[in-house]
Short mmCIF file of C-alpha atoms and ligand atoms in Angstrom, two decimals:
data_model
loop_
_atom_site.label_atom_id
_atom_site.label_comp_id
_atom_site.label_asym_id
_atom_site.label_seq_id
_atom_site.Cartn_x
_atom_site.Cartn_y
_atom_site.Cartn_z
CA UNK C 1 8.56 -13.12 -3.07
CA UNK C 2 6.33 -12.80 -5.95
CA UNK C 3 3.83 -9.37 -5.20
CA UNK C 4 1.57 -7.46 -6.89
CA UNK C 5 1.16 -3.58 -6.09
CA UNK C 6 -2.24 -2.26 -5.94
CA UNK C 7 -1.61 1.37 -5.80
CA UNK C 8 -2.74 5.15 -6.65
CA UNK C 9 0.50 6.84 -7.38
CA UNK C 10 1.42 9.24 -5.59
CA UNK C 11 4.05 9.77 -5.22
CA UNK C 12 5.09 7.52 -2.27
CA UNK C 13 3.48 5.17 -4.03
CA UNK C 14 6.16 5.40 -7.19
CA UNK C 15 8.83 5.25 -4.18
CA UNK C 16 7.23 1.77 -3.36
CA UNK C 17 7.41 0.58 -6.90
CA UNK C 18 10.76 1.19 -7.29
CA UNK C 19 12.08 -0.12 -3.89
CA UNK C 20 10.25 -3.67 -4.81
CA UNK C 21 12.59 -3.25 -8.26
CA UNK C 22 15.75 -2.21 -6.97
CA UNK C 23 15.43 -5.41 -4.01
CA UNK C 24 16.44 -9.03 -5.86
CA UNK C 25 14.05 -10.66 -2.85
CA UNK C 26 11.10 -9.33 -4.57
CA UNK C 27 9.66 -11.00 -8.22
CA UNK C 28 7.14 -7.63 -9.30
CA UNK C 29 4.45 -9.18 -11.20
CA UNK C 30 2.43 -6.46 -12.31
CA UNK C 31 1.04 -2.97 -10.93
CA UNK C 32 -2.89 -2.56 -10.42
CA UNK C 33 -4.09 1.36 -10.25
CA UNK C 34 -6.67 2.27 -8.54
CA UNK C 35 -8.89 5.78 -8.42
CA UNK C 36 -7.16 7.62 -4.93
CA UNK C 37 -4.74 10.60 -4.91
CA UNK C 38 -5.95 11.20 -8.39
CA UNK C 39 -8.44 9.80 -10.60
CA UNK C 40 -7.83 6.25 -12.19
CA UNK C 41 -6.65 7.50 -15.91
CA UNK C 42 -4.01 9.64 -14.02
CA UNK C 43 -2.73 7.01 -11.26
CA UNK C 44 -2.05 4.58 -14.23
CA UNK C 45 0.23 7.13 -16.08
CA UNK C 46 1.74 7.69 -13.11
CA UNK C 47 2.49 4.23 -12.85
CA UNK C 48 3.77 3.44 -15.97
CA UNK C 49 5.75 6.82 -15.72
CA UNK C 50 7.58 5.34 -12.84
CA UNK C 51 8.16 2.49 -14.19
CA UNK C 52 10.27 4.79 -17.49
CA UNK C 53 12.17 6.07 -15.22
CA UNK C 54 14.30 2.24 -14.76
CA UNK C 55 13.00 0.69 -18.31
CA UNK C 56 10.84 -1.49 -16.81
CA UNK C 57 8.23 -1.70 -19.50
CA UNK C 58 8.29 -5.50 -18.97
CA UNK C 59 6.01 -4.83 -15.73
CA UNK C 60 2.45 -4.70 -17.04
CA UNK C 61 0.27 -1.85 -15.54
CA UNK C 62 -3.66 -2.55 -15.61
CA UNK C 63 -5.86 0.15 -14.76
CA UNK C 64 -8.82 -0.51 -12.18
CA UNK C 65 -11.72 0.73 -10.63
CA UNK C 66 -12.51 4.32 -11.27
CA UNK C 67 -14.19 4.89 -8.15
CA UNK C 68 -14.89 3.44 -4.77
CA UNK C 69 -17.68 0.81 -4.07
CA UNK C 70 -20.22 3.20 -2.50
CA UNK C 71 -18.89 6.40 -1.47
CA UNK C 72 -18.49 9.00 -3.55
CA UNK C 73 -14.76 9.51 -5.13
CA UNK C 74 -12.18 11.98 -2.97
CA UNK C 75 -8.80 12.88 -3.76
CA UNK C 76 -5.57 14.26 -2.50
CA UNK C 77 -4.53 16.54 -5.23
CA UNK C 78 -3.59 19.11 -2.01
CA UNK C 79 -0.98 16.91 -0.95
CA UNK C 80 0.02 15.45 -3.92
CA UNK C 81 -0.98 17.47 -6.80
CA UNK C 82 -2.99 18.05 -9.72
CA UNK C 83 -1.46 14.98 -11.52
CA UNK C 84 -0.77 13.16 -8.18
CA UNK C 85 3.32 13.54 -9.52
CA UNK C 86 3.96 16.90 -8.95
CA UNK C 87 7.48 17.52 -7.88
CA UNK C 88 9.25 16.83 -10.99
CA UNK C 89 8.88 17.16 -14.55
CA UNK C 90 8.56 13.17 -16.20
CA UNK C 91 8.57 12.77 -19.89
CA UNK C 92 4.77 11.45 -21.01
CA UNK C 93 4.49 7.61 -20.61
CA UNK C 94 6.06 5.52 -22.81
CA UNK C 95 3.28 3.52 -23.38
CA UNK C 96 -0.58 2.89 -23.13
CA UNK C 97 -2.23 0.38 -19.68
CA UNK C 98 -1.68 -3.40 -20.44
CA UNK C 99 -5.06 -4.50 -21.63
CA UNK C 100 -7.02 -6.14 -19.24
CA UNK C 101 -8.71 -4.70 -15.81
CA UNK C 102 -7.01 -4.59 -12.86
CA UNK C 103 -9.05 -6.74 -11.24
CA UNK C 104 -9.09 -9.59 -13.57
CA UNK C 105 -4.91 -9.55 -13.47
CA UNK C 106 -5.30 -10.20 -10.17
CA UNK C 107 -7.65 -13.46 -9.97
CA UNK C 108 -5.99 -14.57 -13.27
CA UNK C 109 -2.51 -14.35 -11.54
CA UNK C 110 -3.12 -15.51 -8.03
CA UNK C 111 -5.02 -18.14 -9.68
CA UNK C 112 -2.17 -19.46 -11.80
CA UNK C 113 0.46 -19.81 -8.93
CA UNK C 114 0.23 -21.95 -6.05
CA UNK C 115 -2.04 -20.84 -3.10
CA UNK C 116 0.34 -18.69 -0.98
CA UNK C 117 2.73 -17.62 -3.21
CA UNK C 118 1.20 -14.58 -4.08
CA UNK C 119 1.36 -11.26 -1.88
CA UNK C 120 -1.04 -8.65 -2.58
CA UNK C 121 1.00 -4.70 -1.41
CA UNK C 122 -1.67 -1.99 -1.43
CA UNK C 123 -1.15 1.24 -0.76
CA UNK C 124 -4.12 3.26 -2.02
CA UNK C 125 -7.83 2.74 -1.46
CA UNK C 126 -8.56 -1.30 -1.60
CA UNK C 127 -11.59 -1.57 -3.98
CA UNK C 128 -9.70 -3.57 -6.68
CA UNK C 129 -9.15 -6.25 -4.43
CA UNK C 130 -12.27 -5.87 -2.50
CA UNK C 131 -13.66 -6.11 -6.04
CA UNK C 132 -11.52 -9.37 -6.89
CA UNK C 133 -12.31 -11.21 -3.66
CA UNK C 134 -16.29 -10.77 -4.85
CA UNK C 135 -15.83 -11.73 -8.06
CA UNK C 136 -13.40 -14.80 -7.21
CA UNK C 137 -13.88 -15.87 -3.46
CA UNK C 138 -11.48 -18.44 -4.03
CA UNK C 139 -8.67 -15.84 -3.26
CA UNK C 140 -9.48 -16.32 -0.07
CA UNK C 141 -7.70 -19.21 0.05
CA UNK C 142 -4.80 -18.28 -2.58
CA UNK C 143 -3.67 -15.30 -1.59
CA UNK C 144 -0.54 -15.32 0.55
CA UNK C 145 -0.92 -12.01 2.76
CA UNK C 146 -2.14 -8.86 2.38
CA UNK C 147 0.25 -6.06 3.38
CA UNK C 148 -1.15 -2.70 3.58
CA UNK C 149 -0.52 0.61 3.76
CA UNK C 150 -3.91 2.17 5.54
CA UNK C 151 -5.70 3.17 8.50
CA UNK C 152 -4.43 4.52 12.12
CA UNK C 153 -4.39 3.69 16.06
CA UNK C 154 -3.21 6.80 18.05
CA UNK C 155 -2.45 8.57 14.59
CA UNK C 156 -6.24 8.30 14.36
CA UNK C 157 -7.09 10.80 11.17
CA UNK C 158 -5.03 12.54 8.39
CA UNK C 159 -8.21 13.59 5.66
CA UNK C 160 -10.95 13.22 8.55
CA UNK C 161 -9.88 14.12 12.27
CA UNK C 162 -11.00 10.08 12.59
CA UNK C 163 -9.78 8.42 9.29
CA UNK C 164 -6.29 7.81 7.40
CA UNK C 165 -7.07 8.39 3.46
CA UNK C 166 -6.93 5.09 2.00
CA UNK C 167 -9.29 3.36 4.29
CA UNK C 168 -11.68 6.43 3.69
CA UNK C 169 -11.49 6.38 0.06
CA UNK C 170 -13.17 2.93 0.39
CA UNK C 171 -14.20 1.49 3.99
CA UNK C 172 -16.89 -1.03 2.47
CA UNK C 173 -13.55 -2.35 0.40
CA UNK C 174 -11.09 -2.13 3.82
CA UNK C 175 -14.35 -4.06 5.61
CA UNK C 176 -14.23 -6.41 2.90
CA UNK C 177 -10.90 -7.28 2.62
CA UNK C 178 -10.22 -7.55 6.70
CA UNK C 179 -13.17 -10.29 6.82
CA UNK C 180 -11.80 -11.94 4.01
CA UNK C 181 -9.74 -14.21 6.28
CA UNK C 182 -6.73 -13.70 4.75
CA UNK C 183 -3.34 -12.71 6.61
CA UNK C 184 -2.94 -9.21 6.72
CA UNK C 185 -0.41 -6.84 8.08
CA UNK C 186 -1.34 -2.99 8.21
CA UNK C 187 1.04 -0.23 8.67
CA UNK C 188 -0.74 2.77 9.77
CA UNK C 189 -0.24 6.34 9.87
CA UNK C 190 1.23 5.32 13.55
CA UNK C 191 4.22 4.03 11.45
CA UNK C 192 4.59 6.28 8.92
CA UNK C 193 4.43 9.31 10.77
CA UNK C 194 7.79 8.30 12.42
CA UNK C 195 9.48 8.04 9.17
CA UNK C 196 9.88 11.63 8.73
CA UNK C 197 11.26 13.17 5.22
CA UNK C 198 14.14 15.17 7.42
CA UNK C 199 15.91 17.38 5.36
CA UNK C 200 19.47 15.55 6.02
CA UNK C 201 17.61 12.74 4.40
CA UNK C 202 16.21 14.77 1.44
CA UNK C 203 19.47 15.65 0.83
CA UNK C 204 21.22 12.17 0.77
CA UNK C 205 18.60 11.50 -1.90
CA UNK C 206 19.48 14.52 -3.82
CA UNK C 207 23.03 13.55 -3.77
CA UNK C 208 22.89 9.56 -5.31
CA UNK C 209 24.84 9.50 -8.30
CA UNK C 210 22.16 8.20 -10.27
CA UNK C 211 18.37 9.01 -12.05
CA UNK C 212 16.21 7.68 -9.17
CA UNK C 213 17.60 9.89 -6.37
CA UNK C 214 17.14 13.46 -7.15
CA UNK C 215 13.91 12.90 -8.41
CA UNK C 216 12.63 11.01 -5.09
CA UNK C 217 14.14 14.04 -3.63
CA UNK C 218 12.20 16.26 -5.78
CA UNK C 219 9.14 14.42 -5.29
CA UNK C 220 9.07 14.47 -1.51
CA UNK C 221 10.16 17.80 -1.25
CA UNK C 222 6.50 18.64 -2.96
CA UNK C 223 4.81 16.28 -0.82
CA UNK C 224 6.15 17.56 2.66
CA UNK C 225 5.34 20.78 1.35
CA UNK C 226 1.68 20.42 2.86
CA UNK C 227 2.41 17.56 5.44
CA UNK C 228 5.58 19.41 7.44
CA UNK C 229 3.52 22.49 7.66
CA UNK C 230 0.36 20.43 8.79
CA UNK C 231 2.49 18.31 11.61
CA UNK C 232 4.87 21.17 11.84
CA UNK C 233 7.93 18.25 11.53
CA UNK C 234 11.18 18.41 9.56
CA UNK C 235 10.02 16.44 6.60
CA UNK C 236 6.66 15.05 6.11
CA UNK C 237 5.38 11.32 6.99
CA UNK C 238 7.03 8.67 4.62
CA UNK C 239 3.85 6.37 4.17
CA UNK C 240 3.64 3.56 1.62
CA UNK C 241 7.44 2.38 1.10
CA UNK C 242 6.98 0.77 4.51
CA UNK C 243 5.29 -1.90 2.82
CA UNK C 244 7.84 -3.17 0.93
CA UNK C 245 10.57 -2.46 3.14
CA UNK C 246 8.47 -4.47 6.09
CA UNK C 247 8.30 -7.38 3.35
CA UNK C 248 11.95 -6.92 2.96
CA UNK C 249 12.75 -6.05 6.73
CA UNK C 250 10.44 -7.19 9.08
CA UNK C 251 12.80 -7.34 11.93
CA UNK C 252 12.78 -3.31 11.91
CA UNK C 253 9.14 -3.19 12.55
CA UNK C 254 7.26 -3.98 15.84
CA UNK C 255 3.44 -4.77 16.08
CA UNK C 256 1.20 -7.11 17.66
CA UNK C 257 -1.76 -9.43 16.30
CA UNK C 258 -4.95 -7.23 17.33
CA UNK C 259 -8.52 -7.29 15.87
CA UNK C 260 -9.27 -4.18 13.57
CA UNK C 261 -12.89 -2.90 12.08
CA UNK C 262 -13.85 -0.55 10.05
CA UNK C 263 -16.58 2.07 10.41
CA UNK C 264 -18.86 2.63 7.70
CA UNK C 265 -22.05 4.18 9.17
CA UNK C 266 -21.23 7.35 10.76
CA UNK C 267 -20.60 10.39 9.17
CA UNK C 268 -18.62 11.53 11.87
CA UNK C 269 -16.10 8.44 11.63
CA UNK C 270 -16.53 6.80 8.91
CA UNK C 271 -13.42 5.19 7.55
CA UNK C 272 -11.92 4.78 11.31
CA UNK C 273 -9.87 1.57 11.68
CA UNK C 274 -11.41 0.80 14.82
CA UNK C 275 -8.07 -0.95 16.43
CA UNK C 276 -8.61 -2.97 19.72
CA UNK C 277 -4.72 -2.63 20.49
CA UNK C 278 -5.16 -3.14 24.24
CA UNK C 279 -7.31 -6.19 23.72
CA UNK C 280 -10.42 -5.40 25.46
CA UNK C 281 -12.83 -7.17 23.09
CA UNK C 282 -12.26 -11.19 22.51
CA UNK C 283 -12.88 -10.61 18.59
CA UNK C 284 -10.31 -12.20 16.28
CA UNK C 285 -7.29 -10.72 16.42
CA UNK C 286 -7.36 -10.72 12.17
CA UNK C 287 -4.25 -7.62 11.73
CA UNK C 288 -0.61 -7.98 12.38
CA UNK C 289 -0.91 -4.07 12.97
CA UNK C 290 2.12 -2.44 13.34
CA UNK C 291 3.21 0.46 15.46
CA UNK C 292 7.19 0.64 16.13
CA UNK C 293 9.80 1.31 12.92
CA UNK C 294 13.49 1.54 13.88
CA UNK C 295 13.10 5.13 11.95
CA UNK C 296 16.76 5.55 11.06
CA UNK C 297 17.77 1.58 9.56
CA UNK C 298 15.16 1.82 7.44
CA UNK C 299 16.53 5.20 5.81
CA UNK C 300 19.91 3.84 5.49
CA UNK C 301 18.43 0.16 4.49
CA UNK C 302 16.04 2.70 1.64
CA UNK C 303 19.45 4.72 0.63
CA UNK C 304 21.48 1.40 0.04
CA UNK C 305 18.44 0.26 -2.21
CA UNK C 306 17.53 3.27 -4.48
CA UNK C 307 21.20 3.82 -4.85
CA UNK C 308 21.59 0.04 -7.24
CA UNK C 309 19.00 2.11 -9.25
O1 LIG N 1 -2.99 8.24 4.37
C1 LIG N 1 -1.58 8.23 3.45
C2 LIG N 1 -1.64 7.46 1.91
O2 LIG N 1 -3.01 8.29 1.05
C3 LIG N 1 -0.68 7.04 1.41
O3 LIG N 1 -0.86 5.73 0.38
C4 LIG N 1 -0.80 8.15 0.38
O4 LIG N 1 0.26 7.85 -1.12
C5 LIG N 1 -2.39 8.75 -0.09
O5 LIG N 1 -2.80 7.72 -1.08
CA1 LIG N 2 -0.85 5.86 -2.16
#
């Protein structure tokens, strides 16, 4: 599978990039960064540092949108720390961003491959993807699939009572992506909140006989400081890696094709993914919405893969 990861690193974003690199089924064509957890200069630096961790300076990293399409920028430094990468001190990035805007990289890469061949894995606000769709409408029939960590049904909201962070930061971009007719798989908070980064699992990462394991343990230990307290669970949610995990092991997830729309007007609920799980409307089922995960099997799979790095 040839994929582009569009991302706002974020410790869980970095894990997603590393998981893709540990998996022979996946060819990571490039990383595009966006403003989200922290500003785009920082998410770009963090993406390069994650790739440096495993010596992959061959993977292009293109910086993208500095801000959402319409909404004022929002960040998540309360979860990820000021740099978005708190938890472990990594060396400075080995290189600057690859020249060329993220939106152009997405367009050029997709248009250079046969239709349907490229999967976009989006694990931050969808600003770059929306801009690419506006700039090159042909992407609607050329992108094979979008796998998004986005939204929520019964988990409702994590940045507001009604909205998940990636959609909340740029609800208009999410709306454009959902209206694109490109096959979309959503891994929402309903799934990510089941994937607890428990003390036992952190210990398994820490005990890994390589560099990546302990770094992941440190990243997740930092992230869970805020989220485990907020949810009162043994460990916090694990969000972004569920996208690459779904690509690798869709058999360990369950969901259903449903209609999803985005609230973009109400100040109270803007960014809410209005999910017709019970198929009350006869609106098109535009999203494969995942709600169940075989958590233990997924962690066992992750440990096997990360231990290869
Ligand atoms: O709501 C969870 C999402 O927000 C994840 O992608 C996390 O990295 C943050 O960006
Ligand atoms: Ca993210």
